[in-house]
Short mmCIF file of C-alpha atoms in Angstrom, two decimals:
data_model
loop_
_atom_site.label_atom_id
_atom_site.label_comp_id
_atom_site.label_asym_id
_atom_site.label_seq_id
_atom_site.Cartn_x
_atom_site.Cartn_y
_atom_site.Cartn_z
CA MET J 1 0.00 0.00 0.00
CA ASN J 2 1.27 3.46 -0.89
CA MET J 3 1.76 5.74 2.11
CA PRO J 4 -0.82 8.57 2.14
CA SER J 5 0.56 12.03 2.73
CA ILE J 6 0.96 12.82 6.43
CA GLY J 7 0.87 16.40 7.60
CA THR J 8 -0.24 18.74 10.32
CA LEU J 9 -2.42 21.82 10.64
CA LEU J 10 -0.41 25.06 10.73
CA ARG J 11 -1.56 28.67 10.83
CA CYS J 12 0.11 31.13 8.50
CA GLY J 13 1.23 33.28 11.41
CA SER J 14 3.25 30.37 12.80
CA ILE J 15 5.17 29.48 9.64
CA ASP J 16 8.93 29.77 9.90
CA GLU J 17 11.84 27.79 8.49
CA ARG J 18 12.81 26.15 11.78
CA ARG J 19 9.32 24.67 12.16
CA ILE J 20 9.10 23.53 8.53
CA ALA J 21 12.55 21.95 8.75
CA TYR J 22 11.47 20.11 11.91
CA TYR J 23 8.33 18.81 10.20
CA HIS J 24 10.44 17.53 7.33
CA GLU J 25 12.85 15.89 9.78
CA ILE J 26 10.09 13.91 11.56
CA GLY J 27 8.60 12.68 8.30
CA LEU J 28 5.78 15.07 7.44
CA ASP J 29 5.28 15.76 3.75
CA SER J 30 2.15 17.93 3.73
CA LEU J 31 0.32 20.70 5.58
CA GLN J 32 -3.20 21.92 6.11
CA ILE J 33 -2.93 25.72 6.10
CA ALA J 34 -5.17 27.85 8.32
CA GLY J 35 -5.28 31.49 9.39
CA VAL J 36 -5.13 32.96 5.89
CA TYR J 37 -5.90 36.56 6.84
CA GLU J 38 -5.27 39.99 5.31
CA ASP J 39 -1.47 39.80 5.48
CA TRP J 40 -1.76 37.18 2.71
CA LEU J 41 -5.12 37.99 1.11
CA ALA J 42 -4.82 41.74 0.61
CA PRO J 43 -4.44 43.06 -2.92
CA GLY J 44 -0.99 44.29 -3.74
CA GLU J 45 2.55 43.04 -4.14
CA ALA J 46 3.41 42.72 -0.44
CA ALA J 47 0.76 40.10 0.34
CA LEU J 48 1.54 38.20 -2.85
CA GLN J 49 5.25 38.10 -2.09
CA ALA J 50 4.58 36.97 1.50
CA SER J 51 2.34 34.15 0.26
CA ASP J 52 4.77 33.08 -2.46
CA ALA J 53 7.56 32.97 0.13
CA PHE J 54 5.62 30.36 2.11
CA PHE J 55 5.36 28.04 -0.85
CA GLU J 56 8.99 28.52 -1.81
CA LEU J 57 9.85 27.40 1.74
CA PHE J 58 7.54 24.39 1.48
CA ARG J 59 9.09 23.35 -1.84
CA LYS J 60 12.55 23.60 -0.30
CA TYR J 61 11.58 20.92 2.21
CA GLY J 62 9.44 18.79 -0.10
CA ILE J 63 6.16 19.67 1.63
CA THR J 64 2.88 20.00 -0.26
CA VAL J 65 -0.31 21.84 0.76
CA PRO J 66 -3.32 19.84 -0.43
CA THR J 67 -5.80 21.38 2.03
CA MET J 68 -6.77 24.69 3.65
CA PHE J 69 -8.92 25.25 6.73
CA MET J 70 -11.23 28.27 6.45
CA SER J 71 -10.52 30.95 9.05
CA TYR J 72 -12.68 33.84 10.19
CA PRO J 73 -11.60 36.62 12.57
CA ASN J 74 -13.62 37.42 15.70
CA GLN J 75 -15.23 34.01 16.12
CA ASP J 76 -16.76 33.70 19.57
CA TRP J 77 -15.79 30.26 20.88
CA LYS J 78 -17.33 31.02 24.29
CA HIS J 79 -20.72 31.17 22.57
CA PRO J 80 -20.15 28.79 19.66
CA ARG J 81 -23.74 28.40 18.49
CA GLU J 82 -24.03 32.14 17.92
CA GLY J 83 -20.41 32.94 17.15
CA ILE J 84 -18.64 30.43 14.94
CA GLY J 85 -18.73 29.34 11.32
CA LEU J 86 -21.25 30.21 8.63
CA VAL J 87 -24.49 29.42 10.45
CA PRO J 88 -24.96 32.74 12.33
CA GLU J 89 -26.88 35.11 10.07
CA LYS J 90 -25.31 38.29 11.43
CA THR J 91 -21.84 37.31 10.17
CA ARG J 92 -22.69 34.94 7.32
CA ALA J 93 -22.45 37.38 4.40
CA GLU J 94 -19.09 38.73 5.53
CA ARG J 95 -17.70 35.26 6.15
CA MET J 96 -18.91 33.97 2.80
CA ILE J 97 -16.99 36.78 1.11
CA ARG J 98 -13.92 35.94 3.18
CA SER J 99 -14.40 32.30 2.21
CA CYS J 100 -14.35 33.13 -1.48
CA ARG J 101 -11.23 35.24 -1.08
CA GLN J 102 -9.50 32.41 0.78
CA MET J 103 -10.54 29.89 -1.87
CA ASN J 104 -9.15 32.12 -4.61
CA TRP J 105 -5.88 32.37 -2.65
CA ALA J 106 -5.85 28.59 -2.33
CA LYS J 107 -6.50 28.14 -6.04
CA ARG J 108 -3.32 30.08 -6.85
CA TYR J 109 -1.32 27.46 -4.96
CA GLY J 110 -3.15 24.40 -6.21
CA ILE J 111 -4.96 23.65 -2.94
CA ARG J 112 -7.80 21.26 -3.65
CA TYR J 113 -9.53 20.52 -0.35
CA ILE J 114 -11.25 23.40 1.45
CA THR J 115 -12.26 22.50 5.01
CA CYS J 116 -14.85 24.57 6.86
CA HIS J 117 -16.10 24.45 10.44
CA ALA J 118 -19.56 25.56 9.34
CA GLY J 119 -20.90 25.92 12.88
CA PHE J 120 -23.93 24.34 14.51
CA VAL J 121 -26.25 23.50 11.61
CA PRO J 122 -29.83 23.67 12.93
CA GLU J 123 -31.52 20.33 13.47
CA GLU J 124 -34.96 21.69 12.62
CA ARG J 125 -35.54 21.82 8.87
CA ASN J 126 -37.23 25.23 8.86
CA GLU J 127 -36.96 28.44 6.83
CA PHE J 128 -33.69 29.39 8.53
CA TYR J 129 -32.22 26.02 7.55
CA GLU J 130 -33.41 26.39 3.94
CA HIS J 131 -31.73 29.80 3.67
CA PHE J 132 -28.53 28.36 5.11
CA ILE J 133 -28.55 25.52 2.58
CA ALA J 134 -29.17 27.96 -0.28
CA ASP J 135 -26.18 30.05 0.82
CA LEU J 136 -23.96 26.98 1.24
CA LYS J 137 -24.85 25.81 -2.27
CA LEU J 138 -23.47 29.07 -3.63
CA LEU J 139 -20.23 28.62 -1.70
CA VAL J 140 -19.86 24.98 -2.75
CA ARG J 141 -20.45 25.93 -6.38
CA PHE J 142 -17.83 28.67 -6.08
CA ALA J 143 -15.38 26.03 -4.85
CA ALA J 144 -16.29 23.84 -7.83
CA SER J 145 -15.55 26.72 -10.22
CA ASN J 146 -12.05 26.78 -8.68
CA GLY J 147 -11.62 23.02 -9.08
CA GLN J 148 -11.92 22.56 -5.30
CA GLU J 149 -13.88 20.35 -2.93
CA PHE J 150 -15.74 21.89 0.01
CA LEU J 151 -15.44 19.76 3.15
CA PHE J 152 -17.44 19.89 6.37
CA GLU J 153 -15.34 19.58 9.50
CA THR J 154 -17.08 17.00 11.68
CA GLY J 155 -18.14 17.42 15.28
CA THR J 156 -21.06 19.77 15.69
CA GLU J 157 -23.66 17.54 13.99
CA ASN J 158 -24.53 13.92 14.48
CA VAL J 159 -24.00 11.59 11.54
CA ALA J 160 -27.63 11.61 10.45
CA GLY J 161 -27.74 15.41 10.47
CA LEU J 162 -24.50 15.77 8.54
CA LYS J 163 -25.64 13.21 5.98
CA GLN J 164 -28.92 15.08 5.47
CA THR J 165 -27.14 18.43 5.11
CA ILE J 166 -24.80 17.04 2.45
CA GLU J 167 -27.76 15.52 0.60
CA ASP J 168 -29.69 18.79 0.79
CA ILE J 169 -26.78 20.75 -0.67
CA GLY J 170 -26.69 18.17 -3.42
CA GLU J 171 -23.43 19.19 -5.10
CA PRO J 172 -20.85 16.60 -6.22
CA ASN J 173 -17.87 18.45 -4.71
CA VAL J 174 -19.14 18.54 -1.11
CA GLY J 175 -17.51 16.13 1.31
CA ILE J 176 -16.08 15.61 4.79
CA ASN J 177 -12.93 16.47 6.73
CA PHE J 178 -13.25 13.64 9.25
CA ASP J 179 -12.23 14.62 12.78
CA PRO J 180 -13.10 11.66 15.04
CA ALA J 181 -12.03 13.53 18.17
CA ASN J 182 -14.51 16.36 17.59
CA LEU J 183 -17.42 13.94 17.53
CA LEU J 184 -16.36 12.79 21.00
CA ILE J 185 -15.51 16.25 22.33
CA TYR J 186 -18.93 17.62 21.32
CA GLY J 187 -20.63 14.38 22.34
CA THR J 188 -22.55 14.19 19.06
CA ASP J 189 -21.92 10.66 17.76
CA ASP J 190 -19.66 7.64 17.56
CA PRO J 191 -16.86 8.19 15.00
CA ALA J 192 -17.27 4.57 13.84
CA VAL J 193 -20.85 5.32 12.79
CA LEU J 194 -19.64 8.09 10.51
CA VAL J 195 -17.08 5.80 8.89
CA ASP J 196 -19.75 3.14 8.39
CA GLN J 197 -22.24 5.54 6.79
CA LEU J 198 -20.23 8.29 5.12
CA ALA J 199 -16.79 6.86 4.30
CA ASP J 200 -17.32 7.63 0.62
CA LYS J 201 -17.55 11.36 1.46
CA ILE J 202 -14.34 11.54 3.52
CA ARG J 203 -11.55 13.35 1.67
CA VAL J 204 -9.26 14.46 4.54
CA VAL J 205 -8.73 12.95 8.00
CA HIS J 206 -7.76 14.88 11.11
CA CYS J 207 -5.56 12.51 13.08
CA LYS J 208 -6.80 13.51 16.50
CA ASP J 209 -8.08 11.67 19.57
CA ALA J 210 -10.25 12.50 22.56
CA ASN J 211 -12.43 11.20 25.34
CA PRO J 212 -16.15 12.02 25.55
CA PRO J 213 -17.56 14.37 28.21
CA GLU J 214 -17.40 13.14 31.77
CA PRO J 215 -20.65 13.08 33.75
CA GLY J 216 -21.79 16.62 34.41
CA LYS J 217 -19.48 18.09 31.75
CA THR J 218 -20.57 19.59 28.43
CA SER J 219 -17.48 18.76 26.41
CA GLY J 220 -14.86 16.07 26.15
CA LYS J 221 -11.10 16.44 26.19
CA GLU J 222 -8.46 15.92 23.52
CA THR J 223 -5.73 13.34 24.15
CA VAL J 224 -2.52 12.18 22.55
CA LEU J 225 -3.31 10.28 19.35
CA GLY J 226 -4.07 6.65 20.13
CA LYS J 227 -4.67 7.29 23.85
CA GLY J 228 -8.34 8.33 23.70
CA SER J 229 -11.68 6.76 22.89
CA ALA J 230 -11.74 7.29 19.13
CA HIS J 231 -10.19 3.87 18.37
CA PHE J 232 -8.22 5.74 15.73
CA ALA J 233 -6.17 2.79 14.47
CA GLU J 234 -9.30 0.76 13.71
CA LEU J 235 -10.99 3.71 12.00
CA LEU J 236 -8.01 4.43 9.79
CA LYS J 237 -7.53 0.78 8.83
CA LYS J 238 -11.17 0.59 7.79
CA LEU J 239 -10.88 3.76 5.70
CA LEU J 240 -7.71 2.53 4.01
CA ALA J 241 -9.29 -0.84 3.28
CA GLY J 242 -12.14 1.01 1.60
CA GLY J 243 -9.78 2.91 -0.68
CA PHE J 244 -9.14 6.15 1.20
CA SER J 245 -5.90 7.76 0.07
CA GLY J 246 -6.31 11.40 1.08
CA PRO J 247 -4.21 13.57 3.38
CA LEU J 248 -3.79 12.48 7.00
CA ILE J 249 -3.51 15.71 8.98
CA ILE J 250 -2.29 15.59 12.58
CA GLU J 251 -4.10 18.15 14.70
CA ARG J 252 -2.77 18.58 18.21
CA GLU J 253 -4.50 21.46 19.94
CA LEU J 254 -1.71 22.53 22.25
CA PRO J 255 0.29 25.78 22.21
CA LEU J 256 3.20 25.63 19.79
CA GLY J 257 6.25 24.33 21.58
CA PRO J 258 8.20 21.23 22.63
CA GLU J 259 5.21 19.24 23.95
CA GLN J 260 3.17 19.74 20.79
CA GLU J 261 6.16 18.95 18.56
CA LYS J 262 6.87 15.76 20.53
CA ASP J 263 3.24 14.65 20.22
CA ILE J 264 3.24 15.32 16.47
CA ALA J 265 6.48 13.35 16.00
CA GLU J 266 5.05 10.39 17.92
CA ALA J 267 1.82 10.63 15.92
CA VAL J 268 3.79 10.31 12.66
CA VAL J 269 5.33 7.04 13.87
CA PHE J 270 1.93 5.78 15.07
CA ILE J 271 0.19 6.61 11.78
CA LYS J 272 2.90 5.01 9.66
CA SER J 273 2.65 1.83 11.72
CA ILE J 274 -1.12 1.72 11.10
CA VAL J 275 -0.75 2.24 7.35
CA ARG J 276 1.94 -0.45 7.07
CA SER J 277 -0.24 -2.97 8.89
CA ALA J 278 -3.42 -2.13 6.96
#
């Protein structure tokens, strides 16, 4: 079996040569870029040169960028239902415009997979939901015009709800960035159920682990990959057996530093051992 690309999620503001050289040293060959803000999106030569410099650095170390994670300033993670993603009406128009600008930036660098944490899609199929779906169709079609696939980050919806949303959008280039840990952290569903029902829609995997919420808690907690309740090795083997060959992106939500770098390096070894045994 050919080894899928293995990478990590990195925000533009954290890119420097020491970090990229370290990623190359531990065996990463790809990145999922996030935090593409005005320093890189703005019209003019300065932003273009800054963006081009990133990709010159990546080429130097043999690292590709197959995927970008949409980023929006001023998201309110303390009130996520009203403050994150594309669901809230008060910020949707602005964030859709930002999404299109980011997708155009990604197109310049050949980035195919566009991942979006869309927010908490309403469970009730009412007028608000219909308007949301109509807006998402426009964004997904814009991605298609750029030769890109629009991927839902998993976690905030259960499998049945996500499946219905994808069906309601009804565009061939809509898919999933599978984050098994998020499903546990938000307490929405069993990651294995998503693999069983929607494996054909998974284009990118976040290699991330977690435990579900403890009694009396509203959210679960991330762990080192392979040490939580996601049963990550079994999930990945099943995806690989079904033909998955997309990017495997390690996401370790710790501050940048020695502990995060150590966990990423150990995750690379763990992932390669799974792929070799699949």
